Coordinates of C-alpha atoms and ligand atoms in Angstrom, one line a residue:
Chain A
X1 CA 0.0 0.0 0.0
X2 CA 1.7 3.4 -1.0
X3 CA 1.1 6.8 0.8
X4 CA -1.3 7.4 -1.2
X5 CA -3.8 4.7 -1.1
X6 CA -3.8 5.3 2.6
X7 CA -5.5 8.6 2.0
X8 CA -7.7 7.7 -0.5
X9 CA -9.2 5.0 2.3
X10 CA -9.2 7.4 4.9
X11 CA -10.7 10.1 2.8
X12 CA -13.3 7.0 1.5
X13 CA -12.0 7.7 -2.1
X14 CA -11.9 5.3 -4.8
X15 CA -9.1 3.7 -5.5
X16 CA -7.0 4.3 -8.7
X17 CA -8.2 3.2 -12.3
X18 CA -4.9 2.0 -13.1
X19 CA -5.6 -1.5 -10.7
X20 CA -9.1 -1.5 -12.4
X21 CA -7.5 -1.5 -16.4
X22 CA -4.9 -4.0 -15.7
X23 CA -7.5 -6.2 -14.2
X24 CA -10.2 -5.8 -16.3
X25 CA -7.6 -6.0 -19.6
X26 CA -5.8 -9.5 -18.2
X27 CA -9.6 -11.2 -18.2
X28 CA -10.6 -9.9 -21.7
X29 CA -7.2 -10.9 -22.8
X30 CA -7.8 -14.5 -21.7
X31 CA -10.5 -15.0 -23.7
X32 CA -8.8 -13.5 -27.0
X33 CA -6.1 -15.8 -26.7
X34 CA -8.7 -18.6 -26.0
X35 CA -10.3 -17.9 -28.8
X36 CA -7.5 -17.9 -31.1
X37 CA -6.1 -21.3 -30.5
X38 CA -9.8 -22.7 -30.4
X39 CA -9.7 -21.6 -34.1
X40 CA -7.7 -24.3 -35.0
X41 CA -9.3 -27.3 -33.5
X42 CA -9.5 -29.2 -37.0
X43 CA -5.9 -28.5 -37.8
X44 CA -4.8 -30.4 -34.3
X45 CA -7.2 -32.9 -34.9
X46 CA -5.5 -33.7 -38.0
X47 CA -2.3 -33.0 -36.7
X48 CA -2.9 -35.8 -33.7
X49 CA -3.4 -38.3 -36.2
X50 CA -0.5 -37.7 -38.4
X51 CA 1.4 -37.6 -35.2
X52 CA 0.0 -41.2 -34.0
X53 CA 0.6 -42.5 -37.4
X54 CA 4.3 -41.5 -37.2
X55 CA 4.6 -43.2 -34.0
X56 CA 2.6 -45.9 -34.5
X57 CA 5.8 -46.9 -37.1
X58 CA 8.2 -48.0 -34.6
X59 CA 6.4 -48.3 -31.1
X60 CA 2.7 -49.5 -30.4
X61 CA 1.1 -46.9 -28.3
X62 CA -2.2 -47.2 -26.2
X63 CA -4.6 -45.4 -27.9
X64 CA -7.4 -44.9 -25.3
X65 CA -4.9 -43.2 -22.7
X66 CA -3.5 -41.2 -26.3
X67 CA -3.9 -36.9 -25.2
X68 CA -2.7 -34.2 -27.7
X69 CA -3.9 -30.6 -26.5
X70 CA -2.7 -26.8 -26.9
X71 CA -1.9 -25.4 -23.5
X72 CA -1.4 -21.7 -23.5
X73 CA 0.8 -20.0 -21.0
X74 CA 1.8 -16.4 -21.3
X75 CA 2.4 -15.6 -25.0
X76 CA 3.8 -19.0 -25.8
X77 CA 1.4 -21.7 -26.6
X78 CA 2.6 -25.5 -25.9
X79 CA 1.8 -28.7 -28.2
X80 CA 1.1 -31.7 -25.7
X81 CA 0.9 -34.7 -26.7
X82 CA 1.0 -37.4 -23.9
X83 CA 1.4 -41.2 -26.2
X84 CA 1.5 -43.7 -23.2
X85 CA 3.7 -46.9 -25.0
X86 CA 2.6 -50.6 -24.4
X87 CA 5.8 -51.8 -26.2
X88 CA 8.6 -51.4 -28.6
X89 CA 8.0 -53.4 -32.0
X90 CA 10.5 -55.5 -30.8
X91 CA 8.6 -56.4 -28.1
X92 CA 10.1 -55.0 -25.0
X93 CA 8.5 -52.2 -22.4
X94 CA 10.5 -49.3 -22.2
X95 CA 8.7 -46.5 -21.7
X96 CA 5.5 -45.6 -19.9
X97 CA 4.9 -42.1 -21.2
X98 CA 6.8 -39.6 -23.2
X99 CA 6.0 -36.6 -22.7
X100 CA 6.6 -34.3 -26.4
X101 CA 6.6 -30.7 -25.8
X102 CA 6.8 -29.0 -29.1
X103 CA 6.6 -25.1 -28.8
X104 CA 4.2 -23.9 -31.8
X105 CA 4.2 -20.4 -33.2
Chain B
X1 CA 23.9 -1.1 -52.8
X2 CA 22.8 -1.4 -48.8
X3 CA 25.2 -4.0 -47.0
X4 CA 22.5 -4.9 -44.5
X5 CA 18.8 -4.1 -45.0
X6 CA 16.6 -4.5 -42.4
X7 CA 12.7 -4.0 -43.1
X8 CA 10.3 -3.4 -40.8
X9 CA 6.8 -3.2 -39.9
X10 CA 4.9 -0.4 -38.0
X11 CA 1.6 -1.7 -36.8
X12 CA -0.2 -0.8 -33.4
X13 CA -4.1 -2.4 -34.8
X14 CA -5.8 0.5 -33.3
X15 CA -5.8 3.7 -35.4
X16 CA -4.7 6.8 -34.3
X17 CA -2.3 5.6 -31.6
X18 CA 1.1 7.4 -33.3
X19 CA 2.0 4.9 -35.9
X20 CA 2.7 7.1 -38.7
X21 CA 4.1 9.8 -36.2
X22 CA 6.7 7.0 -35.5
X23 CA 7.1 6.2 -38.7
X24 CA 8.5 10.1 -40.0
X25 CA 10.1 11.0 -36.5
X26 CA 11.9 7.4 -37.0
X27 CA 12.5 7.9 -40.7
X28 CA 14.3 11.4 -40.3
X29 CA 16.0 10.2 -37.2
X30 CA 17.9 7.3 -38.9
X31 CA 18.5 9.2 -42.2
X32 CA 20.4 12.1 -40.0
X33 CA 22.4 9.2 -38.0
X34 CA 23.8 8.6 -41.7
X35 CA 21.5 5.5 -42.3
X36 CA 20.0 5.0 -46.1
X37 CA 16.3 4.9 -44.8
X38 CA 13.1 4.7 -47.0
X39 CA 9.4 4.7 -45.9
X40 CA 6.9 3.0 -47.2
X41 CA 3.4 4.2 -47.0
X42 CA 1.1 0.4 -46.9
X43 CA -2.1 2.6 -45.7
X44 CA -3.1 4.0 -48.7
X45 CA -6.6 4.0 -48.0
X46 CA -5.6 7.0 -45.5
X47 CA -2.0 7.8 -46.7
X48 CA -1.0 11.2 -44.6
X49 CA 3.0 10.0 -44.5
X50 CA 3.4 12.4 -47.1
X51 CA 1.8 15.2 -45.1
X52 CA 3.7 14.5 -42.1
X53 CA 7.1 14.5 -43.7
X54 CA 5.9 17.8 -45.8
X55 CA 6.1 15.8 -49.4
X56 CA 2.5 16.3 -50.4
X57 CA 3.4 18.2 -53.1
X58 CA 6.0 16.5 -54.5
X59 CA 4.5 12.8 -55.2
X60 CA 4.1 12.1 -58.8
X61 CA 4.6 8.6 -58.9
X62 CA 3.6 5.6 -56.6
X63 CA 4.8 1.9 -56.0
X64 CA 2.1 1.0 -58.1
X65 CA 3.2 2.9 -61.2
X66 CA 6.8 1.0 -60.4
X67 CA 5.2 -2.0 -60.5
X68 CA 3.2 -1.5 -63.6
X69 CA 6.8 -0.5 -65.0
X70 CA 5.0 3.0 -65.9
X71 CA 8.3 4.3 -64.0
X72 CA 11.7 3.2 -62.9
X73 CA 12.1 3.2 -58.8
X74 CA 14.4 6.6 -58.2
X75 CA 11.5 8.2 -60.2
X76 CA 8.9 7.2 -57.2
X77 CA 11.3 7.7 -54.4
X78 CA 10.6 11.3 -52.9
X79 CA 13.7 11.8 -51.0
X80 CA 13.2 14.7 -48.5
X81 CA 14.8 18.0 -48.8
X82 CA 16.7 18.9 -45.7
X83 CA 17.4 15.2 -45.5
X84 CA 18.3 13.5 -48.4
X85 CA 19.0 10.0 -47.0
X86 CA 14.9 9.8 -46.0
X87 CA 13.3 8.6 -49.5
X88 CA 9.4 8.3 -49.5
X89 CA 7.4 5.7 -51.2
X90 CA 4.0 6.1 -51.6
X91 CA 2.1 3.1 -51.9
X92 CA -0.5 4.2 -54.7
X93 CA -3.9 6.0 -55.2
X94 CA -6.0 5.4 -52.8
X95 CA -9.0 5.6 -55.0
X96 CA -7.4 2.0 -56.3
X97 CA -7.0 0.0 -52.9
X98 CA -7.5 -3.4 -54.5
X99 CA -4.7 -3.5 -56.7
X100 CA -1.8 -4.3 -54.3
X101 CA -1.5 -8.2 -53.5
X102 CA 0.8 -9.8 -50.6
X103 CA 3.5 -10.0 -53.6
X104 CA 3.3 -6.9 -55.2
X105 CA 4.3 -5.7 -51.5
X106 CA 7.2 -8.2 -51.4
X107 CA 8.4 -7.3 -54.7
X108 CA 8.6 -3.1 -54.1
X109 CA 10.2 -4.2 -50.8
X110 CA 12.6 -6.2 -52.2
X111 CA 13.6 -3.8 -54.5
X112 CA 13.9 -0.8 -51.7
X113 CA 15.9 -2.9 -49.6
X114 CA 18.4 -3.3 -52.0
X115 CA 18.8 1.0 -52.3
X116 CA 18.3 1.3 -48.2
X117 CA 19.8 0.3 -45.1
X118 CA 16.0 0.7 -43.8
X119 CA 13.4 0.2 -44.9
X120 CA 10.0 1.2 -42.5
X121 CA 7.0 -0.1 -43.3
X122 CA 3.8 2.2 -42.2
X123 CA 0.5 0.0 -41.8
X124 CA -2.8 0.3 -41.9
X125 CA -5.0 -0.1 -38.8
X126 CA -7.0 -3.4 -38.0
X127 CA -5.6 -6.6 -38.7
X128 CA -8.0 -7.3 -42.3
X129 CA -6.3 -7.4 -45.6
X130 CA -4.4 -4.0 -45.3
X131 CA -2.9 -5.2 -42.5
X132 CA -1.8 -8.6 -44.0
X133 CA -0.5 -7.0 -47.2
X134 CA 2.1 -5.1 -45.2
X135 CA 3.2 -7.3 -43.0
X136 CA 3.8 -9.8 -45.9
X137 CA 7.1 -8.0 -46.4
X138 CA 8.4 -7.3 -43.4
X139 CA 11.2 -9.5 -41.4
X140 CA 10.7 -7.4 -37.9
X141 CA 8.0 -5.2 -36.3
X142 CA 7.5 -2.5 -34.1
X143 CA 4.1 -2.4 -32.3
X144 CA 2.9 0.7 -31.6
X145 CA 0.4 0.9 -28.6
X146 CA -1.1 3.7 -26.1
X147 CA -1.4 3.1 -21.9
X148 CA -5.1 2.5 -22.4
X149 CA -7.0 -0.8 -22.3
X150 CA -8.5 -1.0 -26.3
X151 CA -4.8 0.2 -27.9
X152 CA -3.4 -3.1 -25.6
X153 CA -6.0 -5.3 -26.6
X154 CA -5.8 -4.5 -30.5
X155 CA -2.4 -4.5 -30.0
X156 CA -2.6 -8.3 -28.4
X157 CA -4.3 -9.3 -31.7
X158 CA -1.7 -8.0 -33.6
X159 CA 0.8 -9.7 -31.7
X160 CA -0.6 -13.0 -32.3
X161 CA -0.8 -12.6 -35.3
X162 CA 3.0 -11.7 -36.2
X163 CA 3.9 -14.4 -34.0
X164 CA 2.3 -17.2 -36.5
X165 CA 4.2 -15.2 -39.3
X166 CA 7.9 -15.5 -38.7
X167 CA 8.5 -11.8 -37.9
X168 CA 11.2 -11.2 -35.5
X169 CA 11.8 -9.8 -33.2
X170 CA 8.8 -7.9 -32.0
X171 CA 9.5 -4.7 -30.5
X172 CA 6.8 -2.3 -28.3
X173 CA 7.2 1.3 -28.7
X174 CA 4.3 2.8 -25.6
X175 CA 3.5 6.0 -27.4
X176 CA 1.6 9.1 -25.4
X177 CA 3.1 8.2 -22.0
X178 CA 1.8 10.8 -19.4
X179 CA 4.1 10.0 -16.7
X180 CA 2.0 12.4 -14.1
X181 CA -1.0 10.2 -14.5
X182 CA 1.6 6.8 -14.4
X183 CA 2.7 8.3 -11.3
X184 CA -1.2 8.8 -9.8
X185 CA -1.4 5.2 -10.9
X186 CA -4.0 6.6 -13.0
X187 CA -2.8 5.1 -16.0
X188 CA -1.4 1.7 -17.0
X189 CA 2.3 1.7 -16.4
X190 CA 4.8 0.8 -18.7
X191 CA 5.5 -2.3 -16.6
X192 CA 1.9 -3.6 -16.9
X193 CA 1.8 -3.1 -20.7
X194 CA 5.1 -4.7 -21.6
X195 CA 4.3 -7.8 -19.4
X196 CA 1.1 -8.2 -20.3
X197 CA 1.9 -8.3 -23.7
X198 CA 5.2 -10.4 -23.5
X199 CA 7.1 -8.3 -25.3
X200 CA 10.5 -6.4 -25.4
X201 CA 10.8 -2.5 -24.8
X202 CA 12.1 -0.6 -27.5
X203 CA 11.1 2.4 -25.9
X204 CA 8.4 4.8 -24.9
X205 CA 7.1 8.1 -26.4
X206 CA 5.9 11.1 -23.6
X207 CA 2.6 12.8 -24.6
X208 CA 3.8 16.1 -26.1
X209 CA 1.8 18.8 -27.8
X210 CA 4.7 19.4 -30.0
X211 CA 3.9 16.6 -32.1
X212 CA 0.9 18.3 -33.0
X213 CA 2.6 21.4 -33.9
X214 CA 5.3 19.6 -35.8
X215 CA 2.2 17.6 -37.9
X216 CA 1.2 21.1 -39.0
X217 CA 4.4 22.0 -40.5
X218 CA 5.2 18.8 -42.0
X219 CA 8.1 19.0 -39.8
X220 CA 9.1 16.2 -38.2
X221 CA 10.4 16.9 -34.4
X222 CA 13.2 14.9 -35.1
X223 CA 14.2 17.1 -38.2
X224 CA 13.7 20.3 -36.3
X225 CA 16.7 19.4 -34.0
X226 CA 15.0 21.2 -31.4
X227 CA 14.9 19.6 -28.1
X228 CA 11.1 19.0 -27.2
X229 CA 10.5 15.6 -24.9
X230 CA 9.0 13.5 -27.5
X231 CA 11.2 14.5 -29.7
X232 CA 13.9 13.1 -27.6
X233 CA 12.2 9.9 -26.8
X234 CA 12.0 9.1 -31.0
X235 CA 16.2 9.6 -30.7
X236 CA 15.9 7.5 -27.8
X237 CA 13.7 4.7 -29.9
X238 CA 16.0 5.2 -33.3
X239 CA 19.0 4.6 -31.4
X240 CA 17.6 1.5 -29.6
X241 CA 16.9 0.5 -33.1
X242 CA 20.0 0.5 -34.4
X243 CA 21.6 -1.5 -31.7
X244 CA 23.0 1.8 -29.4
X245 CA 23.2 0.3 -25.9
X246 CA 21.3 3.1 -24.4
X247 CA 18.6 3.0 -21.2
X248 CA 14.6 3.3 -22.4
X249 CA 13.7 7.2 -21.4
X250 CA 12.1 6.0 -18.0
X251 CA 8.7 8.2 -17.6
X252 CA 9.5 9.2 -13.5
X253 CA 13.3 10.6 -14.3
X254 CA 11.2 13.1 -16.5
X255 CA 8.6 14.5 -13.4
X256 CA 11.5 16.9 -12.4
X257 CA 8.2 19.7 -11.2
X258 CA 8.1 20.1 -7.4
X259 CA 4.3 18.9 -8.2
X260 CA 5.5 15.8 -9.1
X261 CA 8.3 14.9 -6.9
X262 CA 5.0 15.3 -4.2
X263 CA 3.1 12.8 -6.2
X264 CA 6.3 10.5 -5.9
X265 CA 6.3 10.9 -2.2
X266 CA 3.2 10.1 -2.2
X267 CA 3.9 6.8 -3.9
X268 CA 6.4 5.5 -1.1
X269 CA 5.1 2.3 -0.2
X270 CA 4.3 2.5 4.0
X271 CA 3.7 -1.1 4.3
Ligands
ADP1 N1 3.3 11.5 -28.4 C1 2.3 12.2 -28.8 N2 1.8 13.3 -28.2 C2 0.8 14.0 -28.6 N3 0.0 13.6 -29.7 C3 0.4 12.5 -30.4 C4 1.5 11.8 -30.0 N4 1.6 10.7 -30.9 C5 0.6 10.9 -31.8 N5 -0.1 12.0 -31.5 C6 -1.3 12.4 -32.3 O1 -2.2 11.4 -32.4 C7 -2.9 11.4 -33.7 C8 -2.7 10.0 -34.4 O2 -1.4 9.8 -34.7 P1 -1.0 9.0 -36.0 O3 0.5 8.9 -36.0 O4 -1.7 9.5 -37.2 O5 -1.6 7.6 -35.6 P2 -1.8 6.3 -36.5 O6 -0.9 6.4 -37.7 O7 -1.5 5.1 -35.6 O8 -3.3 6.3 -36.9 C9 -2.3 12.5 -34.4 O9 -3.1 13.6 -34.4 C10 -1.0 12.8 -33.7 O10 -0.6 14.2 -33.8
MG2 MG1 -1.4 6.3 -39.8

């Protein structure tokens, strides 16, 4: 609390706009950038299945547990795509989940 | 023949937040620093680059007559008087706004940045085909935005879009900075515009009536050589531009008013 604020309460004033428009521009802001990814829901739905398909070459993957999803953090917007492996084609367990983060622009 | 060219887009989304002010205080500013520079008016639907720069009356060609081979390039450039390394393209007629295509943009581009070291690129507001037609030429961008909530959010759009385009890097230029009303907290601070946006500070611009005076001359401030405060914050942003290693102009170092060091006191945090 600055010097300021303090009088304002005291005095019952309201409190600067500048609090208010950071606020008020972060929540409208959310839902721009929402809005923008959602845009391109088609394009990841073919993207997940070209991505499966080049996995699917060398290691069988569970695909019920298969999750490919845009997260959005700051400016930067993540691919995700969580491919749980049963086994290598050569038959052994090696891995449980990879975890692919692929920063898209 | 320029060694390096570097072209680069002026944008902001929102109209009337001081892109085309940037682009002539800009323009002279790197010409005088000894820099080949040439600007390109892209909003020919309301082309007044001309008028700020005080070349109104010397256009005769356009980039479309270039294009159309009606004339060679150095018959379309208008270079500017009292400084000749500033050249002026104008786009075209803006009774003809459908004419110019993404690669008609790329090609007069391609050609200026062989001729100029610079090459600035003034857009268009919104983020529709004008827009996308300047930006299809530019390798960097300077987004131009105000301390107000609809010139941040525009300019978020405009962000997001550039970042899906390969233009780097993305620079923010805070333009009409009224460092009295920062200070009251009365106003977004640069802080809260540059993080809410994500993106690097090229500089800030203070409010300044002399811009206004300047537009009615078709002076430039940064021709004028006089020392008003915007007028050093756009040396402040050319320099930045070119790589100088100088501070941003920080908005409280310019309260110097015995009213305003009060307002500062009363900003010391008490708990
Ligand atoms: N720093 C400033 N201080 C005062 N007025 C300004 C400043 N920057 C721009 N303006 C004024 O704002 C108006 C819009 O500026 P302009 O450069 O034409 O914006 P844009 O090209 O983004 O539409 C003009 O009248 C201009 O004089
Ligand atoms: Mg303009």
């Amino acid at each position: 609390m600055t010097l300021r604020d303090l009088i304002n309460k005291l005095l019952g004033r309201e409190t600067a706009s500048a609090n208010t428009a950071r606020e008020r521009l972060q929540l409208v802001l959310a839902h721009d950038r929402v809005d923008m990814s959602s845009l391109s829901t088609d394009l990841l739905d073919k993207m997940r299945k070209e991505i499966l398909d080049v996995v699917a070459k060398y290691v069988e993957i569970d695909f019920d547990e298969v999750a490919v999803s845009l997260e959005t953090e700051d400016r930067m917007t993540a691919l995700v795509a969580n491919l749980p492996i049963k086994r290598t084609l050569s038959g052994e367990i090696q891995f449980k989940n990879i975890e692919k983060k692929n920063k898209s622009k | 023949m320029a060694k390096t060219s570097r072209t680069i887009l002026i944008c902001s989304g929102k109209g009337g937040v001081g892109k085309t002010t940037l682009t002539a205080n800009l323009g002279i500013a790197l010409a005088n620093s000894g820099a080949s520079t040439a600007v390109l008016d892209a909003d020919f639907g309301l082309r007044n680059l001309d008028l700020l720069l005080g070349l109104e009356n010397r256009i005769i060609y356009t980039a479309q007559d270039v294009l159309d081979n009606n004339c060679r390039l150095d018959q379309a450039l208008v270079r500017h008087k009292q400084e000749p390394n500033l050249a002026l393209l104008p786009a075209g007629d803006p009774r003809m706004l459908d004419w110019m295509k993404p690669d008609d943009m790329k090609k007069i581009s391609n050609l200026l940045s062989e001729k100029f070291e610079y090459v600035l690129i003034d857009c268009p507001a919104g983020v529709e085909d004008g827009f996308k037609n300047a930006l299809a030429a530019s390798k960097e961008a300077i987004v131009v935005t105000n301390p107000e909530l609809s010139a941040v959010r525009d300019a978020d759009r405009v962000v997001g879009i550039l970042n899906t385009c390969d233009i780097h890097p993305i620079q923010l230029v805070v333009n009409r900075v009224r460092p009295t009303m920062m200070a009251n907290q009365e106003m977004l601070s640069i802080d809260d515009v540059t993080s809410i946006l994500s993106l690097p500070l090229l500089g800030i611009v203070l409010e300044d009536e002399q811009v206004i005076i300047s537009t009615n001359r078709g002076e430039p401030l940064t021709l004028s050589g006089k020392k008003s405060p915007a007028s050093k914050c756009y040396l402040n942003v050319s320099k930045r531009l070119k790589g100088e290693d100088v501070p941003v102009i920080d908005p409280n170092k310019e309260n110097t008013s015995l009213k305003d060091k009060f307002i500062k006191l009363m900003q010391t945090k008490i708990f």
